[in-house]
Each structure stands twice: as C-alpha cells, then as structure tokens.
C-alpha cells in the first residue's frame, strides 16, 4: 500500500522498474553508480582530476586487497601516509559523501521494492502491510468484530529522542532528502527524457552544495536545536505520511466490515527532547517550556493548514443539497461573533462557512486570544457537526474521506504535536525530599531504602504538605520542575505530558519519591482524587530487571499508589532499558532478562487487574536493543501485548525511518501491523508447554555462560585502557552531536559511561563488541550440553530466538577484526594488545556457533545486505585506516591540527556503517 498525497502536495511515485529475474538490487546499484559518477564530476570541478584519481586509486587498491583476502590496512596505510593532510581530508570527505548518496538511494529503493528493506539501518525485512495483516487474522479464524475492536483500542507510540547518535548535520540531511525525492521521480517510467536531464542538473547542484557544506558542527547543539531537528521529522511525517496511512487503516477496517472511529487514532507521537534531564544539565525548566510552546505552535499550524485544505474541498451548495439542522444551528450560533469572517464566504456554501469559523478559532488558539479552543475535544465536536451533516445528506464519501482524516489528525496530534516525557535520575528526587524535610530534622538523606519507603508511604497517606509556606524548603530545583509541569498542564492540557520516567529505579521508594514531590505542587493527591501525572519506573541494569517483579508487587500494594492508578484508569507504564542492560551484562543476558521481565509484567498484570503497558527503550544499533521493529514486536512473549506499545526512535534511526514520507508511512504501518497481529494472534503459546519450558531452561544456560564470558572481558583490569585507546571514544565529545555529556559522572571506567559512546567506540573500530560478545560462549555451552539440535529447532520455531540470532548475525557480519587489529597495533599499549585475542577468540566461536544454529553462512537469508556490506568495505577501509593515522598523530600531542580530519573520518565511518551508537 502506498501513501496518498498529503495536504502539502503529491509525493514521488514508485518506479515500477525491476520485475524481471534480475537481482533485486540491480536498479539500486544503477542509481548508486550514476550518483557516484556525478560525485566524481563534482570532485573534478571543485579540485581537479587529481582528487578523483586519488579516490579511484585508493578505492581500487582497497577492492583488490579485499578480493585477494589479504590484510588491507598496511598497504592502504602506506598509500595514505604519502598524502598531505589536506588531500587526505578531501579523500575522507569524498568517501563520506559517497556513503550519504548511497544511503539516500537505498531509502528510495526500500520504498519501491520491499525486497530491499533489509538494507535499512535496522535491517528490516519485507513484511505484509496493515490490510494484509487484517485479512490474515480474519482468515486464521479470529472474528472480524474482535479485529475491529482491537484496532479501536490500539495505540502505537513512537517516542522521538535526542540521543546523540545522528552524526550528520540537518542541512546535509535535507539536501539528501531532496536527492532521494529526485531519484524516485527520475526512476518513474513516466518521467520524460527532458525531465530526467533537469533532475540530473538539480542533483549535481545539490551534490556540489553538500561538498561545499561543512558537515562538522561548530558548536554543541542545545536542547532547543535538538527539538528543532526532531520537530522537522515529526512535522513532515504528520503532514505527508500520516494522512495516507490513516486513510489506509480506515479502508482496511472497512474491508473487514468495521468502521474506524474518527475521534481516536492508533498512532500517538511522543518526544523526550526538552524533557530528558537524566545526566543533562542543559535541559532547564525554561527550555522545557519553550519546547512545549513550539510544538504547540507547530501542531496548530498543521491543523490550520488542514482545515484550509478541507474548506477547499467541501464546496457543497444548498441549491443542490440540504444540510442538517445541527450545522445550520452551528452557523447561526456563531454568526454574530464571526460576522467579519463569514463575509468572505458564500451563504449557500455552509460547509465552508462552518470551516471558516473553525479556522478562525484555530488562529485565535494559536495566538492565545479570547475565542480560542480550550481543548482539542472542542475542535473535534465542531468537526463532528459537519461530518454528521454530510452523512445525513448523501455526503458519506466526503464525511469518510478528508473530513474523517482531519478528525483523526486532531485525535493524533491534539494541540501538542507529540506528548512530552520527562525523565530524571532517581537520586535527584531523594535529594529534593531530603532538602524539603530538613527543617523537620527527619534525616531523610540518612535513611536506607526501607526507611525511605516507610516515610514516603506515611506522607502520601495524608494531605498535609511536607514543606508548608514559610519554611523556605521549596527552592529545590527538582521541586521547581514539578511546579513547571503543573503550569504547563494548566495552560496546555494534561495530554501535553505523557509520563514522568524515573531512571535507575531500583525500589519502591524510587517510584514513590517523585509522586510525593508532585503532590507538593498539586499534580497528584490520591486522597483528594487528583492524578494528573503518571510515574514510570525505568529498569536499566541486569539486577534491576531481575528485581522488577518484587518491586512492582510491592508498589501495587501501597494503598496511595493503587488509588493513583485507579484514578488514572487502572493503567501503569513500565519502561525497560536495552542500552544499559546490554552494557551491564552483554547482549545475550540483556535480551533474555528483558524477555523474562515482560513475562513477569504480564503475570503481575493478570493477578492485579492493573493494565501494565511497556515502554521499550530501544537504541538504533543492535548493541542498544535495535533491530527491525516489526520483528521485535512479533517476538514479544505471548499475552504481553494488548494493543498498546511505546518505543523510542533515536538518533540516526529517525532520519533513516522518517526521512522520506513513504518510508515513514511504511515503517509506521509495519509496526502497527505487528502490534495488531501480536495482540490477537499471540494470546496463547504456539508450542507445547514442555517445549517452552525446555527452551527457557536452555536460554538460562546460554545467558549464564554468555554473561560470565562478557563480564570477564569488561572486568579485566586492562579493559578500560584497551577500550579508550583502541577506539575514538575519547574524541566523541569533539563531534558536537548532542547536548548531553557522554558520562553521567566524570569518573574513570565504563560504569558511568553512557551506552551510546560505549557502542559508538566499538563500532567505529569495527569491533562492535556490544552487538555479539558472549553469544559464542553461550551457544557453545548449550552445544557442549548436547543441546545443538534444540538450538536449531529454537531458531526455526521461536520468534524471540530467531530475532535475537538474526540481529546478532547482522552485527557479526559488520565486524572486521583485520581492521580492528590495525587500530590495536598502532594505538594500544603493548601490554593491552592481548585483549584483542580475547575478542578474536570469542568472535570465531560466535561465527561458528551461528553457522551451527542457522545451518548456513552469515546472512545467507539476506543476500542483498551481505552484498551491500561487501560493496561498502572498499570505501570504509580507507576511512578506518586514515582514522588510525590521525588518532596516532593527534594523541602524539598536536590535537588541533588533526581534529578536523579525525572528526571527518568519524562521520564517514558512521555513514558507511549505517550506525553510530
């Protein structure tokens, strides 16, 4: 299914090209070659034939060495060492721009040919769309009424974050987006030869502009800059992708005999930008208020534009058709107040008159004037008057067309565009309470976890404020944050803030503490029936995940908290963190403990009667919980999904998934299809209980062995020095790709190092330890126990295990230890170099184990991805070798001279690997 034209105009159509037995990527490779030629011509125009000759010489050498299966680094290093620094930097930029162009082209072909979807940053595979999924569910025996009912309560919540993993500047991304659109238009067989020539001239112009653009940021972005970046993709998705997607959803529901309600939407966007305070002192209350206000302005501008477009279509005339009494009364009721607005409309075109009133009220809402809408509900009610009139007077198709889509749009974005989540580290809440209660002499800061819980539970059972006016105890910054949240909800409505997330939640006291602070400002008060804010514990480490069950059981037994949940509809949200749990325990144990935690959540929900929605904190790379979203949803344990899922969209994944309107449409559709399928078709186990129990026991064995191997590696006394010297992680801060510091605390070691630079460093040096280390040992332990045939069956039949293996396989295929060895030989102290042998041994074990489990070579089921990686290597290798040389020189003392070149190689490798962190 393709998205239809949005309110801003037509989008490029599909190319309808390769339908022959030719390789699925034949057209893709042709487009990449054409753009490569245009890049080469740009190099000649800008710097002469010499630069292009150098690029070709390096590329040819790299390919020849790769083809001969010899170590590429030494000969390449000699060639690059002979170049002067400026020439080497131009070479690095040439390879980087090539990767940008190739990535943009791949985006186009992922839209046009779903067989090419595996080339995405997530490694997505071709899957059925929403309509096909609904038909499949009905054909499987699920009553259509059950399917329609599920769709009505389905909510997919993609949450856009400011995690600093997008290395490419927005100005470059925008030019690449236009190149992608131009490539799609050019490939359409209806495009004339003259138009293709015009497109080629425009693409050459854009490539020249990219070449002359400094893709390095001079300054670190602040949260307002990050919000602008995220808002760009949100607005484009909402304007250009969402209308067609919502229309397709409604049509699919209609085809199975249902009707999609116009007042609800199965997609609700969220954002952390401007609300994520964990470890980021740059997110101030003032910035949070600014982000909320700008998102509100953006939402209202979208709705104003949509109503203008709707008025252009609803031209029904009362000479031809009657209207309802309700619409006539609506116009009469507002005639006096909006006389000046109605003067510009025709009396016999009542729908345009009604929409003129709606349009004016939206303008006044945007400008904060007297006749503003107080809530999106009022706007929906006004639009419902028009819809009812159309349905009563033979305008059913119009009512169910753009007008219905407009109502769905209002239900999706409200007046806030995307609901903002607030996140703060748990320590801040306890410090705030200690400050608030200091005048009492309660000694809160000296209490243990049990004592803090007892204190807060006691306070929440009453109504008195902890810090009455006049005590001087209300000046704490964290308490001021809750005051800001109250003001924002008062001004913009409760829907503007979705969740208050508590990082590093390890006990009930960590969840009750912010609740107590919120009560101080009137946001919650269980005794008085006030519950305007929900609290979401984030379980991030392996130990936290293992304690999730007891923590939730104890929390739900607190009367005041249970009362809060009752006031909020009996719903609790819980967040599981993929990144920190991976850094803590390795990918195998992280994935398995999260899977088990989901089972615990399911069972607690059933026993308690509380609906527990799970928020998945997934990163872009496999080492941070990334991978195909569709497969990830379908691999959830049975019975854990019932129409609602919330997940993060981070960094480079945002541009990759939402950079083109049709890609945004496709990715949202796939996730929504998987959510509906998993909610209806996975309510019970698909295998015998004894099989499931045995598989769980095997996974416990695998996880235990993998964990031990991983911890031995990261607990090695030399690991920190090895990591910081064999990777460019210490140089990450120079890249200015995010407002947040790389460490929660400025200490040595990886404990307080954030997961993003952890994955970033390993990825740049092609070791990618977080994506696979320990897996080989885990599988080997199972094989040694005589369970090899069980692993093969688990891979064939268990979605969780197959998805896990597939993601690891993709990361292993991207790992290149011959390149990694060049980093180690040139950058790492001699006494730390044996650590590479630990990595190499585990890598060899992982590769052989994967082959035994899958019964095939790496990526045998994804030939396009395998070939794409092989094609990219000759362009990546020179960047890696050059990066090593620049790191070596920079660390010798002359940092500033080599800083720019080093950062260019970081950007280029990030573009070539399709992952940063």
PDB file of C-alpha atoms in Angstrom, residues 153-358:
ATOM      1  CA  UNK A 153      -8.014   0.388  21.256  1.00  0.00           C
ATOM      2  CA  UNK A 154      -4.644   0.052  19.522  1.00  0.00           C
ATOM      3  CA  UNK A 155      -2.109   2.762  20.232  1.00  0.00           C
ATOM      4  CA  UNK A 156       1.375   2.718  18.733  1.00  0.00           C
ATOM      5  CA  UNK A 157       3.530   5.308  20.490  1.00  0.00           C
ATOM      6  CA  UNK A 158       6.822   6.121  18.732  1.00  0.00           C
ATOM      7  CA  UNK A 159       8.812   8.430  21.011  1.00  0.00           C
ATOM      8  CA  UNK A 160      11.471  10.572  19.333  1.00  0.00           C
ATOM      9  CA  UNK A 161      14.533  11.196  21.482  1.00  0.00           C
ATOM     10  CA  UNK A 162      17.583  13.443  21.321  1.00  0.00           C
ATOM     11  CA  UNK A 163      20.083  10.635  21.881  1.00  0.00           C
ATOM     12  CA  UNK A 164      23.270  11.880  20.200  1.00  0.00           C
ATOM     13  CA  UNK A 165      23.798   9.260  17.516  1.00  0.00           C
ATOM     14  CA  UNK A 166      22.968  11.274  14.376  1.00  0.00           C
ATOM     15  CA  UNK A 167      26.375  12.461  13.207  1.00  0.00           C
ATOM     16  CA  UNK A 168      25.118  14.139  10.020  1.00  0.00           C
ATOM     17  CA  UNK A 169      24.053  17.774  10.153  1.00  0.00           C
ATOM     18  CA  UNK A 170      20.452  18.580   9.390  1.00  0.00           C
ATOM     19  CA  UNK A 171      21.376  20.837   6.463  1.00  0.00           C
ATOM     20  CA  UNK A 172      23.069  17.852   4.793  1.00  0.00           C
ATOM     21  CA  UNK A 173      20.159  15.547   5.633  1.00  0.00           C
ATOM     22  CA  UNK A 174      17.721  17.959   3.988  1.00  0.00           C
ATOM     23  CA  UNK A 175      19.757  18.048   0.784  1.00  0.00           C
ATOM     24  CA  UNK A 176      19.989  14.266   0.794  1.00  0.00           C
ATOM     25  CA  UNK A 177      16.233  14.069   1.261  1.00  0.00           C
ATOM     26  CA  UNK A 178      15.724  16.170  -1.859  1.00  0.00           C
ATOM     27  CA  UNK A 179      18.178  13.963  -3.759  1.00  0.00           C
ATOM     28  CA  UNK A 180      16.163  10.921  -2.670  1.00  0.00           C
ATOM     29  CA  UNK A 181      12.913  12.502  -3.860  1.00  0.00           C
ATOM     30  CA  UNK A 182      14.561  13.432  -7.169  1.00  0.00           C
ATOM     31  CA  UNK A 183      15.891   9.878  -7.594  1.00  0.00           C
ATOM     32  CA  UNK A 184      12.395   8.470  -7.061  1.00  0.00           C
ATOM     33  CA  UNK A 185      10.898  10.842  -9.617  1.00  0.00           C
ATOM     34  CA  UNK A 186      13.677  10.140 -12.118  1.00  0.00           C
ATOM     35  CA  UNK A 187      13.088   6.394 -11.926  1.00  0.00           C
ATOM     36  CA  UNK A 188       9.407   6.715 -12.794  1.00  0.00           C
ATOM     37  CA  UNK A 189       8.931   5.463 -16.368  1.00  0.00           C
ATOM     38  CA  UNK A 190       6.503   8.335 -16.995  1.00  0.00           C
ATOM     39  CA  UNK A 191       9.289  10.858 -16.410  1.00  0.00           C
ATOM     40  CA  UNK A 192      10.376  12.337 -19.745  1.00  0.00           C
ATOM     41  CA  UNK A 193      13.934  12.483 -21.003  1.00  0.00           C
ATOM     42  CA  UNK A 194      13.951  16.262 -20.607  1.00  0.00           C
ATOM     43  CA  UNK A 195      12.723  15.978 -17.031  1.00  0.00           C
ATOM     44  CA  UNK A 196      15.409  13.401 -16.250  1.00  0.00           C
ATOM     45  CA  UNK A 197      18.037  15.801 -17.566  1.00  0.00           C
ATOM     46  CA  UNK A 198      16.574  18.583 -15.413  1.00  0.00           C
ATOM     47  CA  UNK A 199      16.618  16.281 -12.372  1.00  0.00           C
ATOM     48  CA  UNK A 200      20.243  15.365 -13.063  1.00  0.00           C
ATOM     49  CA  UNK A 201      21.190  19.046 -13.161  1.00  0.00           C
ATOM     50  CA  UNK A 202      19.426  19.644  -9.843  1.00  0.00           C
ATOM     51  CA  UNK A 203      21.096  16.632  -8.222  1.00  0.00           C
ATOM     52  CA  UNK A 204      24.511  17.853  -9.411  1.00  0.00           C
ATOM     53  CA  UNK A 205      23.716  21.220  -7.866  1.00  0.00           C
ATOM     54  CA  UNK A 206      22.800  19.571  -4.547  1.00  0.00           C
ATOM     55  CA  UNK A 207      25.926  17.388  -4.535  1.00  0.00           C
ATOM     56  CA  UNK A 208      28.024  20.498  -5.098  1.00  0.00           C
ATOM     57  CA  UNK A 209      26.226  22.194  -2.201  1.00  0.00           C
ATOM     58  CA  UNK A 210      26.864  19.184   0.044  1.00  0.00           C
ATOM     59  CA  UNK A 211      30.531  19.211  -0.924  1.00  0.00           C
ATOM     60  CA  UNK A 212      30.852  22.870  -0.001  1.00  0.00           C
ATOM     61  CA  UNK A 213      28.962  22.422   3.280  1.00  0.00           C
ATOM     62  CA  UNK A 214      30.927  21.884   6.466  1.00  0.00           C
ATOM     63  CA  UNK A 215      29.266  18.820   7.907  1.00  0.00           C
ATOM     64  CA  UNK A 216      31.000  19.300  11.237  1.00  0.00           C
ATOM     65  CA  UNK A 217      29.118  21.289  13.837  1.00  0.00           C
ATOM     66  CA  UNK A 218      30.996  24.298  15.217  1.00  0.00           C
ATOM     67  CA  UNK A 219      29.006  24.228  18.424  1.00  0.00           C
ATOM     68  CA  UNK A 220      27.306  21.595  20.509  1.00  0.00           C
ATOM     69  CA  UNK A 221      23.526  21.777  19.951  1.00  0.00           C
ATOM     70  CA  UNK A 222      21.348  22.788  22.856  1.00  0.00           C
ATOM     71  CA  UNK A 223      18.001  21.113  23.590  1.00  0.00           C
ATOM     72  CA  UNK A 224      16.176  23.745  21.519  1.00  0.00           C
ATOM     73  CA  UNK A 225      18.304  22.810  18.485  1.00  0.00           C
ATOM     74  CA  UNK A 226      17.610  19.130  19.103  1.00  0.00           C
ATOM     75  CA  UNK A 227      13.901  19.840  19.390  1.00  0.00           C
ATOM     76  CA  UNK A 228      14.011  21.638  16.045  1.00  0.00           C
ATOM     77  CA  UNK A 229      15.636  18.563  14.459  1.00  0.00           C
ATOM     78  CA  UNK A 230      13.027  16.178  15.853  1.00  0.00           C
ATOM     79  CA  UNK A 231      10.158  18.536  15.070  1.00  0.00           C
ATOM     80  CA  UNK A 232      11.282  18.645  11.430  1.00  0.00           C
ATOM     81  CA  UNK A 233      10.748  14.899  11.059  1.00  0.00           C
ATOM     82  CA  UNK A 234       7.579  14.877  13.127  1.00  0.00           C
ATOM     83  CA  UNK A 235       6.008  17.632  11.041  1.00  0.00           C
ATOM     84  CA  UNK A 236       6.998  16.047   7.757  1.00  0.00           C
ATOM     85  CA  UNK A 237       5.643  12.665   8.850  1.00  0.00           C
ATOM     86  CA  UNK A 238       2.401  14.166  10.109  1.00  0.00           C
ATOM     87  CA  UNK A 239       1.846  16.328   7.041  1.00  0.00           C
ATOM     88  CA  UNK A 240       2.935  13.950   4.299  1.00  0.00           C
ATOM     89  CA  UNK A 241       2.785  10.374   5.595  1.00  0.00           C
ATOM     90  CA  UNK A 242       0.091  10.263   8.246  1.00  0.00           C
ATOM     91  CA  UNK A 243      -2.962  11.263   6.149  1.00  0.00           C
ATOM     92  CA  UNK A 244      -2.415   8.429   3.675  1.00  0.00           C
ATOM     93  CA  UNK A 245      -1.645   5.942   6.423  1.00  0.00           C
ATOM     94  CA  UNK A 246      -4.766   6.829   8.411  1.00  0.00           C
ATOM     95  CA  UNK A 247      -6.821   6.578   5.235  1.00  0.00           C
ATOM     96  CA  UNK A 248      -5.414   3.104   4.533  1.00  0.00           C
ATOM     97  CA  UNK A 249      -6.100   1.991   8.094  1.00  0.00           C
ATOM     98  CA  UNK A 250      -9.707   3.163   7.850  1.00  0.00           C
ATOM     99  CA  UNK A 251     -10.110   1.451   4.463  1.00  0.00           C
ATOM    100  CA  UNK A 252      -8.654  -1.822   5.772  1.00  0.00           C
ATOM    101  CA  UNK A 253     -11.031  -1.802   8.742  1.00  0.00           C
ATOM    102  CA  UNK A 254     -13.928  -1.101   6.378  1.00  0.00           C
ATOM    103  CA  UNK A 255     -12.977  -4.068   4.180  1.00  0.00           C
ATOM    104  CA  UNK A 256     -13.475  -6.477   7.083  1.00  0.00           C
ATOM    105  CA  UNK A 257     -16.828  -4.938   7.953  1.00  0.00           C
ATOM    106  CA  UNK A 258     -15.857  -2.330  10.526  1.00  0.00           C
ATOM    107  CA  UNK A 259     -15.684   1.438  10.816  1.00  0.00           C
ATOM    108  CA  UNK A 260     -12.716   3.317  12.268  1.00  0.00           C
ATOM    109  CA  UNK A 261     -13.775   5.919  14.818  1.00  0.00           C
ATOM    110  CA  UNK A 262     -12.860   9.418  13.722  1.00  0.00           C
ATOM    111  CA  UNK A 263     -12.211  10.550  17.288  1.00  0.00           C
ATOM    112  CA  UNK A 264      -9.351   8.217  18.056  1.00  0.00           C
ATOM    113  CA  UNK A 265      -6.078   7.406  16.388  1.00  0.00           C
ATOM    114  CA  UNK A 266      -3.974   4.246  16.521  1.00  0.00           C
ATOM    115  CA  UNK A 267      -0.787   6.344  16.423  1.00  0.00           C
ATOM    116  CA  UNK A 268       0.320   8.876  19.035  1.00  0.00           C
ATOM    117  CA  UNK A 269       3.723  10.509  18.832  1.00  0.00           C
ATOM    118  CA  UNK A 270       5.894  11.280  21.817  1.00  0.00           C
ATOM    119  CA  UNK A 271       9.149  13.098  22.450  1.00  0.00           C
ATOM    120  CA  UNK A 272      11.917  13.258  25.038  1.00  0.00           C
ATOM    121  CA  UNK A 273      13.505  16.367  23.580  1.00  0.00           C
ATOM    122  CA  UNK A 274      13.396  19.105  26.169  1.00  0.00           C
ATOM    123  CA  UNK A 275      12.183  16.702  28.829  1.00  0.00           C
ATOM    124  CA  UNK A 276      15.054  14.225  29.275  1.00  0.00           C
ATOM    125  CA  UNK A 277      17.003  15.575  32.239  1.00  0.00           C
ATOM    126  CA  UNK A 278      18.889  12.410  33.182  1.00  0.00           C
ATOM    127  CA  UNK A 279      22.530  13.447  33.207  1.00  0.00           C
ATOM    128  CA  UNK A 280      21.885  16.507  31.043  1.00  0.00           C
ATOM    129  CA  UNK A 281      22.186  19.789  32.951  1.00  0.00           C
ATOM    130  CA  UNK A 282      21.447  21.654  29.716  1.00  0.00           C
ATOM    131  CA  UNK A 283      17.749  20.752  29.902  1.00  0.00           C
ATOM    132  CA  UNK A 284      16.448  23.605  32.029  1.00  0.00           C
ATOM    133  CA  UNK A 285      12.830  24.343  33.003  1.00  0.00           C
ATOM    134  CA  UNK A 286      12.878  27.318  30.623  1.00  0.00           C
ATOM    135  CA  UNK A 287      13.910  25.099  27.714  1.00  0.00           C
ATOM    136  CA  UNK A 288      11.181  22.605  28.543  1.00  0.00           C
ATOM    137  CA  UNK A 289       8.582  25.375  28.417  1.00  0.00           C
ATOM    138  CA  UNK A 290       9.965  26.654  25.109  1.00  0.00           C
ATOM    139  CA  UNK A 291       9.891  23.191  23.514  1.00  0.00           C
ATOM    140  CA  UNK A 292       6.269  22.638  24.578  1.00  0.00           C
ATOM    141  CA  UNK A 293       5.208  26.003  23.206  1.00  0.00           C
ATOM    142  CA  UNK A 294       6.935  25.499  19.844  1.00  0.00           C
ATOM    143  CA  UNK A 295       5.443  22.039  19.465  1.00  0.00           C
ATOM    144  CA  UNK A 296       2.038  23.563  20.167  1.00  0.00           C
ATOM    145  CA  UNK A 297       2.570  26.210  17.509  1.00  0.00           C
ATOM    146  CA  UNK A 298       3.628  23.539  15.012  1.00  0.00           C
ATOM    147  CA  UNK A 299       0.572  21.400  15.755  1.00  0.00           C
ATOM    148  CA  UNK A 300      -1.796  24.315  15.326  1.00  0.00           C
ATOM    149  CA  UNK A 301      -0.149  25.390  12.059  1.00  0.00           C
ATOM    150  CA  UNK A 302      -0.668  21.851  10.732  1.00  0.00           C
ATOM    151  CA  UNK A 303      -4.323  21.884  11.756  1.00  0.00           C
ATOM    152  CA  UNK A 304      -4.874  25.363  10.314  1.00  0.00           C
ATOM    153  CA  UNK A 305      -3.396  24.222   7.005  1.00  0.00           C
ATOM    154  CA  UNK A 306      -5.513  21.063   7.048  1.00  0.00           C
ATOM    155  CA  UNK A 307      -8.732  22.982   7.679  1.00  0.00           C
ATOM    156  CA  UNK A 308      -7.862  25.336   4.817  1.00  0.00           C
ATOM    157  CA  UNK A 309      -7.430  22.357   2.508  1.00  0.00           C
ATOM    158  CA  UNK A 310     -10.659  20.810   3.763  1.00  0.00           C
ATOM    159  CA  UNK A 311     -12.563  24.024   3.095  1.00  0.00           C
ATOM    160  CA  UNK A 312     -11.269  23.952  -0.467  1.00  0.00           C
ATOM    161  CA  UNK A 313     -12.884  20.544  -0.959  1.00  0.00           C
ATOM    162  CA  UNK A 314     -16.213  20.831   0.873  1.00  0.00           C
ATOM    163  CA  UNK A 315     -17.970  23.043  -1.644  1.00  0.00           C
ATOM    164  CA  UNK A 316     -21.499  21.587  -1.328  1.00  0.00           C
ATOM    165  CA  UNK A 317     -24.174  24.171  -2.197  1.00  0.00           C
ATOM    166  CA  UNK A 318     -27.650  24.330  -0.638  1.00  0.00           C
ATOM    167  CA  UNK A 319     -29.162  24.850  -4.099  1.00  0.00           C
ATOM    168  CA  UNK A 320     -28.189  21.222  -4.714  1.00  0.00           C
ATOM    169  CA  UNK A 321     -28.157  19.522  -1.319  1.00  0.00           C
ATOM    170  CA  UNK A 322     -29.644  20.172   2.111  1.00  0.00           C
ATOM    171  CA  UNK A 323     -27.731  20.389   5.385  1.00  0.00           C
ATOM    172  CA  UNK A 324     -28.522  19.165   8.877  1.00  0.00           C
ATOM    173  CA  UNK A 325     -30.303  21.261  11.475  1.00  0.00           C
ATOM    174  CA  UNK A 326     -27.188  20.870  13.618  1.00  0.00           C
ATOM    175  CA  UNK A 327     -24.926  22.532  11.044  1.00  0.00           C
ATOM    176  CA  UNK A 328     -27.442  25.323  10.437  1.00  0.00           C
ATOM    177  CA  UNK A 329     -27.669  25.943  14.176  1.00  0.00           C
ATOM    178  CA  UNK A 330     -23.872  25.892  14.489  1.00  0.00           C
ATOM    179  CA  UNK A 331     -23.500  28.625  11.863  1.00  0.00           C
ATOM    180  CA  UNK A 332     -26.340  30.717  13.302  1.00  0.00           C
ATOM    181  CA  UNK A 333     -24.930  30.426  16.809  1.00  0.00           C
ATOM    182  CA  UNK A 334     -21.600  31.883  15.687  1.00  0.00           C
ATOM    183  CA  UNK A 335     -22.872  34.296  13.033  1.00  0.00           C
ATOM    184  CA  UNK A 336     -22.758  37.429  15.153  1.00  0.00           C
ATOM    185  CA  UNK A 337     -19.354  36.733  16.703  1.00  0.00           C
ATOM    186  CA  UNK A 338     -17.759  35.780  13.375  1.00  0.00           C
ATOM    187  CA  UNK A 339     -19.586  38.164  11.047  1.00  0.00           C
ATOM    188  CA  UNK A 340     -16.358  39.522   9.562  1.00  0.00           C
ATOM    189  CA  UNK A 341     -15.102  36.010   8.839  1.00  0.00           C
ATOM    190  CA  UNK A 342     -18.352  34.853   7.264  1.00  0.00           C
ATOM    191  CA  UNK A 343     -18.490  37.886   4.973  1.00  0.00           C
ATOM    192  CA  UNK A 344     -15.760  36.250   2.914  1.00  0.00           C
ATOM    193  CA  UNK A 345     -17.851  33.110   2.300  1.00  0.00           C
ATOM    194  CA  UNK A 346     -20.948  32.339   0.251  1.00  0.00           C
ATOM    195  CA  UNK A 347     -24.244  31.888   2.096  1.00  0.00           C
ATOM    196  CA  UNK A 348     -25.116  28.793   0.091  1.00  0.00           C
ATOM    197  CA  UNK A 349     -21.839  27.016   0.909  1.00  0.00           C
ATOM    198  CA  UNK A 350     -22.472  26.148   4.570  1.00  0.00           C
ATOM    199  CA  UNK A 351     -19.579  23.741   5.000  1.00  0.00           C
ATOM    200  CA  UNK A 352     -17.150  26.444   4.011  1.00  0.00           C
ATOM    201  CA  UNK A 353     -18.909  28.786   6.393  1.00  0.00           C
ATOM    202  CA  UNK A 354     -18.593  26.303   9.218  1.00  0.00           C
ATOM    203  CA  UNK A 355     -14.950  25.702   8.437  1.00  0.00           C
ATOM    204  CA  UNK A 356     -14.308  29.454   8.279  1.00  0.00           C
ATOM    205  CA  UNK A 357     -15.468  29.630  11.889  1.00  0.00           C
ATOM    206  CA  UNK A 358     -13.305  26.642  12.841  1.00  0.00           C
TER     207      UNK A 358
END
